[in-house]
Amino acid sequence: MPAPHIPQIRLYQDWLRDTRGLTFDSYEALRQWSIDDLAAFWQSIWDYFDLRSPTPHRAVLDDAQMPGTKWFEGAQFNYAQQVFRHVAPAHAAGFAAVISRNEKGEHRELGWPELRRQVASLALHLQAQGVQPGDRVAAYLPNIPETIVAFLAVVSIGGVWSLCAPDMGTNAVLDRFKQIEPKVLIACDGVRYGGQQFDRTSVVAEMRAALPSVTHLIVHRNLGVDAAAMDALAPWTDWEQANARDDDAVANFEPLWMPFDHPLWIVYSSGTTGLPKPIVHGHGGTVIVGLALKVLHNDIGCSYLLNSWGERFHWYSSTGWVMWNMQAAGLLNGTTCCIYDGNPGGTKDKPDWSTMWRFAADLRVTFFGAGAAFYANCMKAGVDLSQCGDLRSVRALGTTGSPLSAEVQLWGTKQFEAIGTPGMWWSNMSGGTDFAGAFIGGNRELPLVPGEMQCRLLGCAVEAWNEQSQPVIDEVGELVCVRPMPSMPLYFWNDEGSKRLISSYFDTYPGVWRHGDWLKITPAGGCIIYGRSDATINRHGLRMGTSELYSAVEALPEVLDSMVVDLEYLGRESYMPLFVVLRSGMTLDDAMKAKINNAIKTALSPRFIPNEIFQVSEIPRTLSGKKQELPIKKLLLGQPIEKVVNKDAMANPGCLDWYVALASSRREGA
């Protein structure tokens, strides 16, 4: 039987019974305890995972006010310390720390001792360059082992890490890095994606010129571009030189103990309008919430413990998405991380949505995670998992990024049934970059309903609120969190008086976190996300999130992708256009329009039939794959394109011209 044999959340509940004398009749009773007694719950997580500090904490939390709750004051912590404690036992058991592949098929394994050595070497190099605790180190790197090494090296000496993906344009990166004034820049010379090579040396040169705070540049020769291109970056230090050291200083290196809430990293909002918000999370809060999520709810165990022996964790992500941070967090619990650098769908000339499945089969991945759109693309492309190698090691599938439809989930479950893995468990979750965690997710011991997430997570006082700010069950409401969590932002960088932080999450309901999603909590405790609450459809008094309409439309085999916006605004009459991407060679004729409208009428209501349907080549998406409903809504309401969307923060900015032309024609016809 694939590991783990006993669900991780069951092991935790057994531990609560044996060490605390606590037993619960149901998961909801356990969750209620976890939010009623925050101090007892988060102390139990500290003890269960044997978190360590050279000094004791005075209290688990000072109060439960948001924002500004202080957690574990007096304790000292370091993310890298938690990773390094697994080096000896994981290596003794014969497991690698990181296993990587790329589009060229290059396979690399980074052992735990070598991970530690490289981290120590680079950390000492950074200290020699004058990096002190609190200094920012910016990285422009792809999803490769070197990025994980760089991250751990930076945070091990108290530096503050910030990462952007090399598929992001110069302006998008500078919009982020200029705000934080990094002291060091770690970059690559280029990347390979979708079968093409992209030299990034000119972008790196522009970044360096625009960041006067940078005093040192380290370059990883990821592509190996010619020397002439590298000359434009001088002076720079080669990555191989910076992490080649192997002496007594490296052997004796220990990560610095920092205050529990010392800044760990700076991540960014999507940046669709204005400057992206630079969100600061702390060492201790990120780790303690990450362990509870990854282990108890995603059921990802330690690779060298018998109950989860041989665990191999993969979550497909670029380095521009917070799921990269979650992938790296596998190391916190001694889990082997399997990472892939490249396009999960093959190339434009030869699309291949079996790529990641063959990767998982070759590496014997046990937990396979990806954005919900990935699974939908696989279904639409007709992927047959029986032709992708031996996938019987996969025992769990994870999804996030957007709601996973019941149809896609059932498709995946049937695919695994056909290869001899019945009853596949899906850990569908919803959270955010904002607090580096999840509010809603999985529990291996609860029933699995396709199209739903199983539960609100432990420690998450999440509710759905109606228009009277009252919690409701079996009704769609605003997703709020009424009590603090340790991983909520410490602050936004350079946010005087926390004005941007408060306006982002606490303006609507003072003292209560408003997340910006529509949520329905079922009577059984399951959860359904209905899209962003600021991109709501309001047709003739009926409010609905966009995801329900997508489920109806995208269930049609002819429709590859879709997006809807409702232009009701400040008393305007509702005008709702629907944009669809059809299969190659198909045309949006009257018969196709009727078929789409009938699907909406049948699944939802005649009230949600769109005013117009447009055939488009692409749906605009962010780098993390989210449909850009709100920017297109604002564009069609008359705002200029440069005010509503940052093209450099998009996955497919070339598609915007069509929408701009539509907005122009609407204005001319008004």
XYZ file of C-alpha atoms in Angstrom:
670
model
C 0.000 0.000 0.000
C 1.425 3.414 -0.896
C 2.497 5.532 2.058
C 1.238 6.879 4.329
C -0.714 3.994 5.787
C -2.268 5.995 8.636
C -3.538 9.494 7.747
C -1.329 12.191 9.219
C -4.318 13.950 10.775
C -5.193 10.696 12.595
C -1.672 10.482 14.011
C -2.047 14.038 15.299
C -5.407 13.275 16.916
C -3.941 10.160 18.543
C -1.142 12.343 19.903
C -3.676 14.863 21.278
C -5.459 12.018 23.060
C -2.271 10.538 24.511
C -0.518 13.771 25.528
C -3.370 16.217 26.162
C -6.271 13.946 27.025
C -8.302 15.522 24.215
C -10.726 13.511 22.105
C -13.315 14.760 19.625
C -16.451 13.194 18.213
C -15.975 14.757 14.785
C -13.542 16.750 12.714
C -15.712 19.850 13.131
C -15.479 19.486 16.915
C -11.682 19.326 16.593
C -11.666 22.402 14.356
C -13.942 24.301 16.727
C -11.520 23.627 19.582
C -8.637 24.795 17.393
C -10.244 28.218 16.869
C -11.843 28.580 20.300
C -8.516 28.025 22.062
C -5.893 29.421 19.682
C -3.143 29.270 22.306
C -3.696 25.598 23.097
C -4.009 24.621 19.431
C -0.918 26.413 18.123
C 1.093 25.244 21.155
C 0.048 21.696 20.257
C 1.347 22.196 16.710
C 4.650 23.520 18.104
C 4.967 20.476 20.356
C 3.713 17.917 17.841
C 6.338 18.934 15.284
C 8.958 19.398 18.032
C 9.789 22.936 16.967
C 12.861 24.259 18.701
C 14.115 27.526 20.125
C 17.162 28.291 22.298
C 14.905 30.567 24.366
C 11.321 29.908 25.524
C 8.356 31.926 24.325
C 6.460 33.973 26.896
C 3.051 33.257 25.371
C 1.628 31.728 22.226
C -0.101 35.009 21.316
C -0.528 38.362 22.988
C -4.151 38.868 21.978
C -6.476 37.941 19.148
C -6.760 41.380 17.571
C -6.201 41.746 13.827
C -4.004 43.040 12.401
C -0.931 43.079 14.610
C -1.195 39.884 16.686
C 2.185 38.910 18.190
C 2.956 35.189 18.160
C 5.445 33.209 20.272
C 7.227 36.302 21.615
C 10.565 35.414 23.119
C 11.109 32.389 20.889
C 13.881 32.332 18.289
C 13.567 30.613 14.977
C 15.047 30.038 11.551
C 13.415 28.330 8.578
C 16.749 26.806 7.553
C 17.304 25.354 11.037
C 14.074 23.393 10.621
C 15.259 22.080 7.229
C 18.764 21.164 8.415
C 17.516 18.965 11.258
C 16.523 16.380 8.603
C 19.927 16.168 6.895
C 21.383 13.261 8.879
C 18.323 10.981 9.214
C 17.104 11.525 5.651
C 20.565 10.863 4.234
C 21.012 7.790 6.411
C 17.744 6.432 5.021
C 19.025 6.962 1.473
C 16.656 9.710 0.349
C 17.442 12.784 -1.734
C 16.341 16.279 -0.731
C 15.488 17.534 -4.228
C 15.001 15.639 -7.493
C 14.652 17.768 -10.612
C 13.897 17.435 -14.312
C 13.640 19.932 -17.157
C 12.323 19.994 -20.712
C 15.567 18.570 -22.064
C 15.126 15.531 -19.826
C 18.090 16.399 -17.617
C 17.756 14.564 -14.318
C 19.498 15.721 -11.153
C 19.371 14.604 -7.535
C 20.527 16.830 -4.694
C 21.314 14.900 -1.521
C 20.638 16.316 1.917
C 24.331 16.739 2.910
C 25.098 18.425 -0.426
C 22.073 20.695 0.027
C 23.429 21.731 3.401
C 26.953 22.248 2.051
C 25.801 24.444 -0.826
C 23.532 26.478 1.439
C 26.368 27.039 3.913
C 28.839 27.981 1.167
C 26.499 30.520 -0.394
C 25.480 31.894 3.014
C 29.129 32.528 3.925
C 29.680 34.153 0.532
C 26.717 36.483 1.112
C 27.979 37.380 4.574
C 31.360 38.196 3.043
C 29.537 40.618 0.728
C 28.114 42.394 3.753
C 24.622 40.904 3.878
C 23.205 41.456 7.364
C 19.940 40.315 8.965
C 17.108 42.322 7.439
C 18.906 43.002 4.124
C 16.877 42.019 1.089
C 18.203 39.578 -1.502
C 16.267 39.461 -4.769
C 16.277 36.445 -7.076
C 15.350 36.057 -10.739
C 15.518 32.286 -11.118
C 13.479 29.376 -12.551
C 12.198 26.277 -10.763
C 15.536 24.522 -10.313
C 17.468 23.213 -7.258
C 19.705 26.295 -7.253
C 16.690 28.455 -6.377
C 15.946 26.398 -3.275
C 19.627 26.555 -2.284
C 19.674 30.338 -2.734
C 16.501 30.765 -0.693
C 17.803 28.710 2.224
C 21.186 30.468 2.141
C 19.598 33.912 2.282
C 17.192 33.167 5.111
C 19.772 31.178 7.089
C 21.666 34.437 7.774
C 18.557 36.510 8.381
C 18.361 37.999 4.894
C 14.904 38.642 3.447
C 14.208 36.626 0.294
C 12.196 37.842 -2.688
C 11.749 35.876 -5.917
C 10.444 36.607 -9.414
C 10.183 34.187 -12.324
C 12.381 34.712 -15.414
C 9.295 34.664 -17.639
C 8.317 37.992 -16.106
C 9.258 41.115 -18.048
C 11.622 43.808 -16.838
C 8.916 46.252 -15.785
C 6.982 43.691 -13.773
C 10.104 42.623 -11.905
C 11.237 46.182 -11.249
C 7.759 47.125 -10.001
C 8.419 44.556 -7.280
C 12.130 44.799 -6.553
C 12.372 48.599 -6.622
C 10.044 48.757 -3.654
C 12.267 46.601 -1.445
C 15.762 47.915 -2.424
C 17.683 44.632 -2.490
C 21.371 44.526 -1.586
C 22.142 41.434 -3.698
C 20.639 40.132 -6.934
C 20.859 36.432 -7.817
C 19.846 35.819 -11.437
C 20.070 33.346 -14.288
C 21.388 34.023 -17.777
C 18.271 32.559 -19.377
C 15.584 29.890 -19.389
C 14.152 27.203 -21.611
C 10.357 27.024 -21.887
C 8.041 25.435 -24.402
C 10.969 24.149 -26.435
C 12.526 27.590 -26.847
C 15.540 29.227 -25.214
C 15.238 32.753 -23.837
C 18.396 34.763 -23.160
C 17.704 36.938 -20.108
C 21.059 38.700 -19.808
C 19.699 41.970 -21.197
C 16.861 41.887 -18.664
C 19.325 41.233 -15.839
C 21.474 44.142 -17.033
C 18.421 46.440 -17.064
C 17.427 45.286 -13.606
C 20.851 45.917 -12.198
C 20.997 49.393 -13.730
C 17.584 50.252 -12.296
C 18.385 48.933 -8.796
C 21.095 51.176 -7.360
C 20.795 49.398 -4.009
C 22.321 46.219 -5.530
C 26.003 45.975 -4.605
C 26.607 42.381 -5.711
C 25.354 40.234 -8.604
C 25.503 36.424 -8.712
C 24.637 34.740 -12.018
C 23.717 31.105 -12.539
C 24.673 29.955 -16.042
C 21.394 28.152 -16.594
C 21.573 28.373 -20.387
C 25.283 28.938 -20.857
C 24.950 31.964 -23.142
C 28.075 33.173 -24.912
C 30.736 35.208 -23.129
C 29.931 38.415 -25.011
C 26.434 38.498 -23.536
C 27.841 37.905 -20.050
C 30.310 40.775 -20.437
C 27.413 43.218 -20.299
C 26.748 42.104 -16.705
C 30.234 42.760 -15.328
C 31.133 42.707 -12.547
C 29.382 39.505 -11.521
C 30.163 36.359 -9.567
C 29.550 32.916 -11.024
C 27.069 30.787 -9.059
C 29.459 27.831 -9.177
C 32.143 29.904 -7.491
C 29.797 31.246 -4.818
C 28.663 27.826 -3.633
C 31.795 25.739 -4.227
C 33.310 26.179 -0.769
C 33.811 23.029 1.320
C 35.932 23.641 4.398
C 35.684 23.773 8.176
C 33.693 27.004 8.101
C 31.119 25.341 5.876
C 31.032 22.194 8.010
C 30.523 24.262 11.180
C 27.992 26.687 9.715
C 24.722 27.059 11.600
C 21.748 29.213 10.599
C 21.288 32.252 12.823
C 18.591 32.173 15.462
C 16.279 35.110 14.791
C 13.158 36.427 16.535
C 10.099 34.294 15.748
C 8.636 37.078 13.599
C 11.847 38.023 11.792
C 11.015 38.688 8.105
C 11.437 35.559 5.978
C 10.401 36.632 2.496
C 8.514 39.260 0.533
C 5.866 37.991 -1.859
C 3.617 40.100 -4.046
C -0.003 40.526 -4.956
C -0.820 39.903 -8.610
C -0.260 43.547 -9.477
C -3.126 43.801 -11.944
C -3.552 47.455 -10.980
C -1.074 49.822 -9.388
C 2.127 48.639 -7.798
C 2.050 45.064 -6.465
C 1.712 44.902 -2.701
C 4.972 43.652 -1.107
C 3.723 41.248 1.568
C 6.123 40.323 4.383
C 5.806 37.001 6.209
C 7.847 35.825 9.189
C 10.036 32.768 9.782
C 8.097 31.173 12.607
C 4.556 31.876 11.471
C 5.218 30.627 7.961
C 6.768 27.382 9.212
C 4.188 26.497 11.851
C 1.239 27.138 9.519
C 3.044 25.440 6.634
C 3.609 22.262 8.639
C -0.015 22.087 9.772
C -1.207 22.534 6.188
C 1.297 20.319 4.427
C 1.308 17.435 6.872
C -2.074 17.331 8.614
C -4.288 18.477 5.749
C -2.359 17.611 2.577
C -1.233 14.375 4.248
C 2.374 14.699 3.081
C 4.664 12.806 5.422
C 8.361 12.630 6.171
C 10.184 10.459 3.640
C 12.292 8.619 6.215
C 9.539 7.726 8.713
C 8.049 4.255 8.319
C 4.443 5.432 8.062
C 5.305 7.623 5.055
C 8.466 5.870 3.861
C 9.611 7.042 0.448
C 7.240 10.013 0.234
C 7.901 12.126 -2.876
C 6.118 15.466 -3.114
C 5.535 17.399 -6.330
C 3.541 20.548 -6.961
C 3.903 22.000 -10.439
C 4.602 25.726 -10.224
C 6.665 28.500 -11.664
C 8.733 30.633 -9.301
C 6.240 33.458 -9.870
C 3.519 31.670 -7.861
C 3.353 31.147 -4.097
C 3.001 27.411 -4.742
C 6.768 27.419 -5.350
C 7.085 28.402 -1.702
C 4.829 25.518 -0.752
C 6.876 23.089 -2.846
C 10.072 24.173 -1.074
C 8.271 23.748 2.251
C 8.371 20.000 1.688
C 11.883 20.131 3.116
C 10.568 21.419 6.464
C 9.274 17.959 7.298
C 12.053 15.927 5.703
C 10.194 15.162 2.483
C 11.845 14.612 -0.890
C 10.758 17.390 -3.276
C 10.342 16.616 -6.990
C 10.462 19.732 -9.168
C 10.045 20.377 -12.889
C 11.320 23.313 -14.913
C 9.406 23.843 -18.143
C 6.037 23.979 -19.840
C 3.571 21.371 -18.506
C 1.734 21.377 -21.831
C 4.646 20.739 -24.198
C 5.274 23.180 -27.046
C 2.960 25.231 -29.270
C 3.884 23.062 -32.235
C 3.471 19.825 -30.307
C 1.124 20.260 -27.317
C 1.593 17.427 -24.834
C -0.393 17.479 -21.597
C 1.016 14.098 -20.619
C 4.408 15.683 -19.823
C 3.902 16.050 -16.075
C 2.283 12.647 -15.715
C 5.254 10.957 -17.360
C 7.507 12.980 -15.035
C 5.500 11.742 -12.032
C 5.684 8.145 -13.232
C 9.435 8.273 -13.822
C 10.151 9.823 -10.413
C 7.580 7.698 -8.518
C 5.841 10.767 -7.140
C 3.420 10.005 -4.292
C 1.660 13.394 -3.960
C 0.992 15.207 -7.243
C -0.216 18.800 -7.116
C -1.034 21.391 -9.776
C -3.380 24.267 -10.518
C -6.982 23.291 -11.258
C -6.573 24.586 -14.820
C -3.866 21.960 -15.429
C -6.271 19.078 -14.795
C -8.942 20.719 -16.953
C -6.434 21.051 -19.798
C -5.494 17.386 -19.447
C -9.139 16.345 -19.691
C -9.784 18.601 -22.688
C -6.679 17.247 -24.420
C -7.857 13.671 -23.941
C -4.873 12.581 -21.867
C -4.902 8.845 -21.155
C -2.960 8.146 -17.948
C -2.581 4.486 -18.853
C -0.195 5.636 -21.598
C 1.951 7.815 -19.291
C 4.003 5.183 -17.477
C 3.391 3.500 -14.133
C 1.498 6.034 -12.010
C 0.475 3.647 -9.252
C 2.819 5.383 -6.809
C 0.534 8.449 -6.907
C -1.859 8.226 -3.950
C -3.057 11.836 -3.721
C -3.790 14.761 -6.026
C -3.684 18.386 -4.942
C -5.329 21.384 -6.603
C -5.605 25.120 -6.045
C -5.520 28.368 -8.007
C -9.150 28.231 -9.134
C -12.178 26.037 -8.361
C -11.902 22.463 -9.642
C -15.092 21.388 -11.369
C -16.813 18.151 -10.410
C -16.502 16.978 -14.016
C -12.719 17.339 -14.066
C -12.364 15.707 -10.650
C -14.468 12.731 -11.733
C -12.415 12.459 -14.926
C -9.184 12.246 -12.932
C -10.626 9.740 -10.481
C -11.784 7.476 -13.328
C -8.390 7.749 -15.012
C -6.717 6.423 -11.867
C -9.346 3.728 -11.411
C -8.484 2.506 -14.896
C -4.819 2.049 -13.972
C -5.562 0.184 -10.748
C -5.762 3.006 -8.203
C -9.402 3.215 -7.086
C -10.746 5.900 -4.748
C -8.152 8.558 -5.529
C -8.034 11.197 -2.786
C -8.089 14.834 -3.929
C -6.802 17.556 -1.618
C -8.508 20.587 -3.136
C -7.570 23.758 -1.285
C -8.078 27.507 -1.323
C -5.850 30.084 0.301
C -3.534 32.733 -0.930
C -0.242 34.494 -1.341
C -1.623 36.984 1.177
C -1.035 34.727 4.199
C 1.146 31.987 2.672
C -1.351 29.305 3.562
C -4.825 27.907 3.014
C -8.154 28.483 4.720
C -9.937 25.521 3.143
C -8.574 22.151 2.098
C -8.439 18.415 2.563
C -8.785 15.770 5.229
C -8.093 12.165 4.302
C -10.671 10.917 6.798
C -13.623 12.958 5.493
C -15.987 12.118 2.608
C -14.918 13.427 -0.788
C -17.585 15.221 -2.833
C -16.519 16.106 -6.399
C -16.498 19.852 -6.927
C -16.123 20.608 -3.210
C -13.282 21.147 -0.788
C -13.615 18.915 2.226
C -13.325 21.283 5.180
C -12.209 24.491 6.798
C -8.700 23.924 8.119
C -7.557 23.647 11.707
C -6.831 27.021 13.274
C -8.832 28.814 10.561
C -11.867 30.677 11.911
C -13.370 30.975 8.446
C -16.989 31.918 7.888
C -19.267 32.919 5.005
C -20.968 36.229 5.809
C -24.187 37.551 4.316
C -24.905 41.215 3.636
C -25.801 41.715 7.318
C -22.310 40.455 8.348
C -23.845 37.312 9.800
C -22.357 33.821 9.323
C -24.466 31.601 7.072
C -24.484 27.913 6.165
C -25.610 26.605 2.775
C -25.670 30.151 1.400
C -23.037 31.986 -0.614
C -21.345 34.747 1.345
C -18.124 36.710 1.739
C -15.209 34.563 2.902
C -13.929 36.074 6.149
C -11.544 34.921 8.865
C -12.577 36.222 12.284
C -9.505 35.186 14.317
C -5.787 35.585 13.532
C -3.363 32.995 12.181
C 0.432 32.975 12.718
C 1.213 33.314 8.986
C -0.845 36.427 8.350
C 1.349 39.261 7.027
C 3.684 40.969 9.456
C 3.244 44.082 7.337
C 3.618 45.392 3.783
C 7.076 46.710 2.990
C 7.291 50.516 3.428
C 3.615 50.730 4.381
C 3.508 53.620 6.819
C 0.826 53.145 9.426
C -0.189 49.837 7.782
C -2.581 51.795 5.565
C -2.299 49.469 2.541
C -2.505 46.369 4.726
C -5.661 47.557 6.444
C -7.295 48.701 3.208
C -6.503 45.350 1.584
C -8.050 43.083 4.224
C -9.663 44.966 7.123
C -11.473 47.987 5.672
C -14.776 46.248 4.975
C -15.041 44.595 8.395
C -12.707 46.239 10.954
C -10.789 43.585 12.871
C -11.954 40.823 10.499
C -9.982 39.521 7.516
C -11.982 39.817 4.261
C -10.365 37.589 1.697
C -12.255 38.621 -1.438
C -13.822 35.249 -2.347
C -17.415 34.023 -2.428
C -17.779 30.958 -0.201
C -20.533 28.487 0.573
C -20.182 26.159 3.545
C -22.390 23.099 3.177
C -24.384 21.618 6.082
C -21.920 18.703 6.067
C -18.943 21.065 6.439
C -17.721 21.016 2.846
C -16.778 24.234 1.089
C -17.288 25.638 -2.403
C -15.539 28.752 -3.717
C -17.594 30.696 -6.268
C -14.902 33.019 -7.555
C -13.752 36.459 -6.519
C -16.348 38.565 -4.774
C -15.250 41.637 -6.714
C -15.962 39.916 -10.055
C -19.486 38.884 -9.126
C -22.329 38.438 -11.577
C -25.498 40.228 -10.448
C -28.278 39.485 -12.920
C -31.750 40.795 -12.158
C -31.124 40.639 -8.415
C -29.518 37.191 -8.440
C -25.854 37.163 -7.374
C -23.489 34.420 -8.452
C -19.783 33.746 -8.589
C -18.303 33.176 -12.027
C -17.102 29.612 -11.395
C -20.607 28.113 -11.671
C -21.034 29.528 -15.147
C -17.582 28.264 -16.175
C -18.492 24.781 -14.978
C -21.541 24.797 -17.238
C -19.866 26.276 -20.317
C -16.543 24.446 -20.120
C -18.279 21.104 -19.728
C -19.087 21.396 -23.431
C -16.433 19.513 -25.422
C -16.239 22.340 -27.975
C -15.253 24.962 -25.357
C -11.622 25.002 -24.251
C -11.770 28.092 -22.031
C -14.136 30.897 -21.090
C -14.503 34.152 -19.185
C -17.523 36.218 -18.218
C -17.856 39.735 -16.835
C -20.911 41.623 -15.652
C -20.794 45.346 -16.381
C -23.482 46.330 -13.876
C -21.829 49.221 -12.030
C -23.230 52.100 -9.940
C -26.763 51.709 -11.222
C -25.900 50.681 -14.779
C -28.081 48.040 -16.321
C -26.381 44.662 -16.367
C -24.561 43.841 -19.593
C -22.835 40.468 -19.471
C -20.575 39.341 -22.319
C -19.175 35.819 -22.418
C -15.831 35.107 -24.100
C -15.068 31.574 -25.280
C -12.081 29.777 -26.758
C -13.267 26.990 -29.042
C -11.480 23.920 -30.307
C -9.312 24.387 -33.373
C -11.336 24.712 -36.552
C -14.622 25.457 -34.804
C -16.643 28.640 -35.327
C -19.093 30.379 -33.031
C -22.129 30.078 -35.279
C -25.758 30.356 -34.213
C -25.949 26.654 -33.395
C -22.909 26.890 -31.129
C -24.290 29.983 -29.397
C -27.564 28.174 -28.804
C -25.735 25.189 -27.358
C -23.784 27.399 -24.943
C -26.884 29.325 -23.894
C -28.809 26.120 -23.345
C -26.012 24.738 -21.153
C -26.170 27.875 -18.995
C -29.970 27.834 -18.888
C -30.012 24.171 -17.878
C -27.253 24.299 -15.282
C -28.000 27.715 -13.779
C -30.967 29.811 -14.854
C -32.206 31.652 -17.956
C -31.277 34.826 -16.066
C -27.578 34.064 -16.536
C -27.677 33.742 -20.324
C -25.125 36.301 -21.571
C -26.066 39.368 -23.580
C -23.445 38.469 -26.180
C -20.974 35.673 -26.814
C -17.602 36.380 -28.411
C -15.134 33.860 -29.813
C -11.576 34.773 -28.771
C -8.169 33.208 -29.252
C -7.190 33.424 -25.576
C -8.571 34.282 -22.151
C -6.260 36.772 -20.375
C -4.593 35.196 -17.367
C -2.124 36.196 -14.669
C 1.240 34.471 -14.380
C -0.331 32.148 -11.807
C -3.116 31.198 -14.227
C -6.029 33.199 -12.823
C -8.570 34.584 -15.261
C -8.369 38.374 -15.307
C -12.066 39.086 -14.940
C -11.814 42.325 -12.967
C -9.284 44.084 -15.260
C -11.363 43.238 -18.346
C -14.496 44.403 -16.555
C -12.821 47.740 -15.772
C -11.521 48.016 -19.331
C -15.013 47.520 -20.765
C -16.373 50.074 -18.305
C -14.121 52.655 -19.937
C -10.899 52.685 -17.950
C -7.640 52.842 -19.981
C -5.726 49.592 -20.357
C -2.596 50.921 -18.641
C -4.661 51.696 -15.539
C -6.294 48.312 -15.161
C -3.644 45.740 -15.979
C 0.104 45.280 -15.799
C 0.984 43.426 -18.998
C 4.293 42.236 -17.542
C 2.372 40.420 -14.819
C 0.361 38.464 -17.394
C 0.942 35.034 -18.859
C -0.414 36.085 -22.280
C -0.379 39.891 -22.703
C -0.573 39.619 -26.490
C -4.247 38.710 -26.260
C -5.183 42.095 -24.759
C -5.290 43.951 -28.087
C -8.547 42.226 -29.008
C -10.220 43.270 -25.735
C -8.938 46.844 -26.092
C -10.476 46.991 -29.573
C -13.779 45.686 -28.203
C -13.770 48.331 -25.465
C -13.058 51.017 -28.069
C -15.890 49.863 -30.311
C -18.283 49.871 -27.336
C -17.348 53.454 -26.483
C -17.800 54.567 -30.091
C -21.179 52.892 -30.247
C -22.376 54.294 -26.927
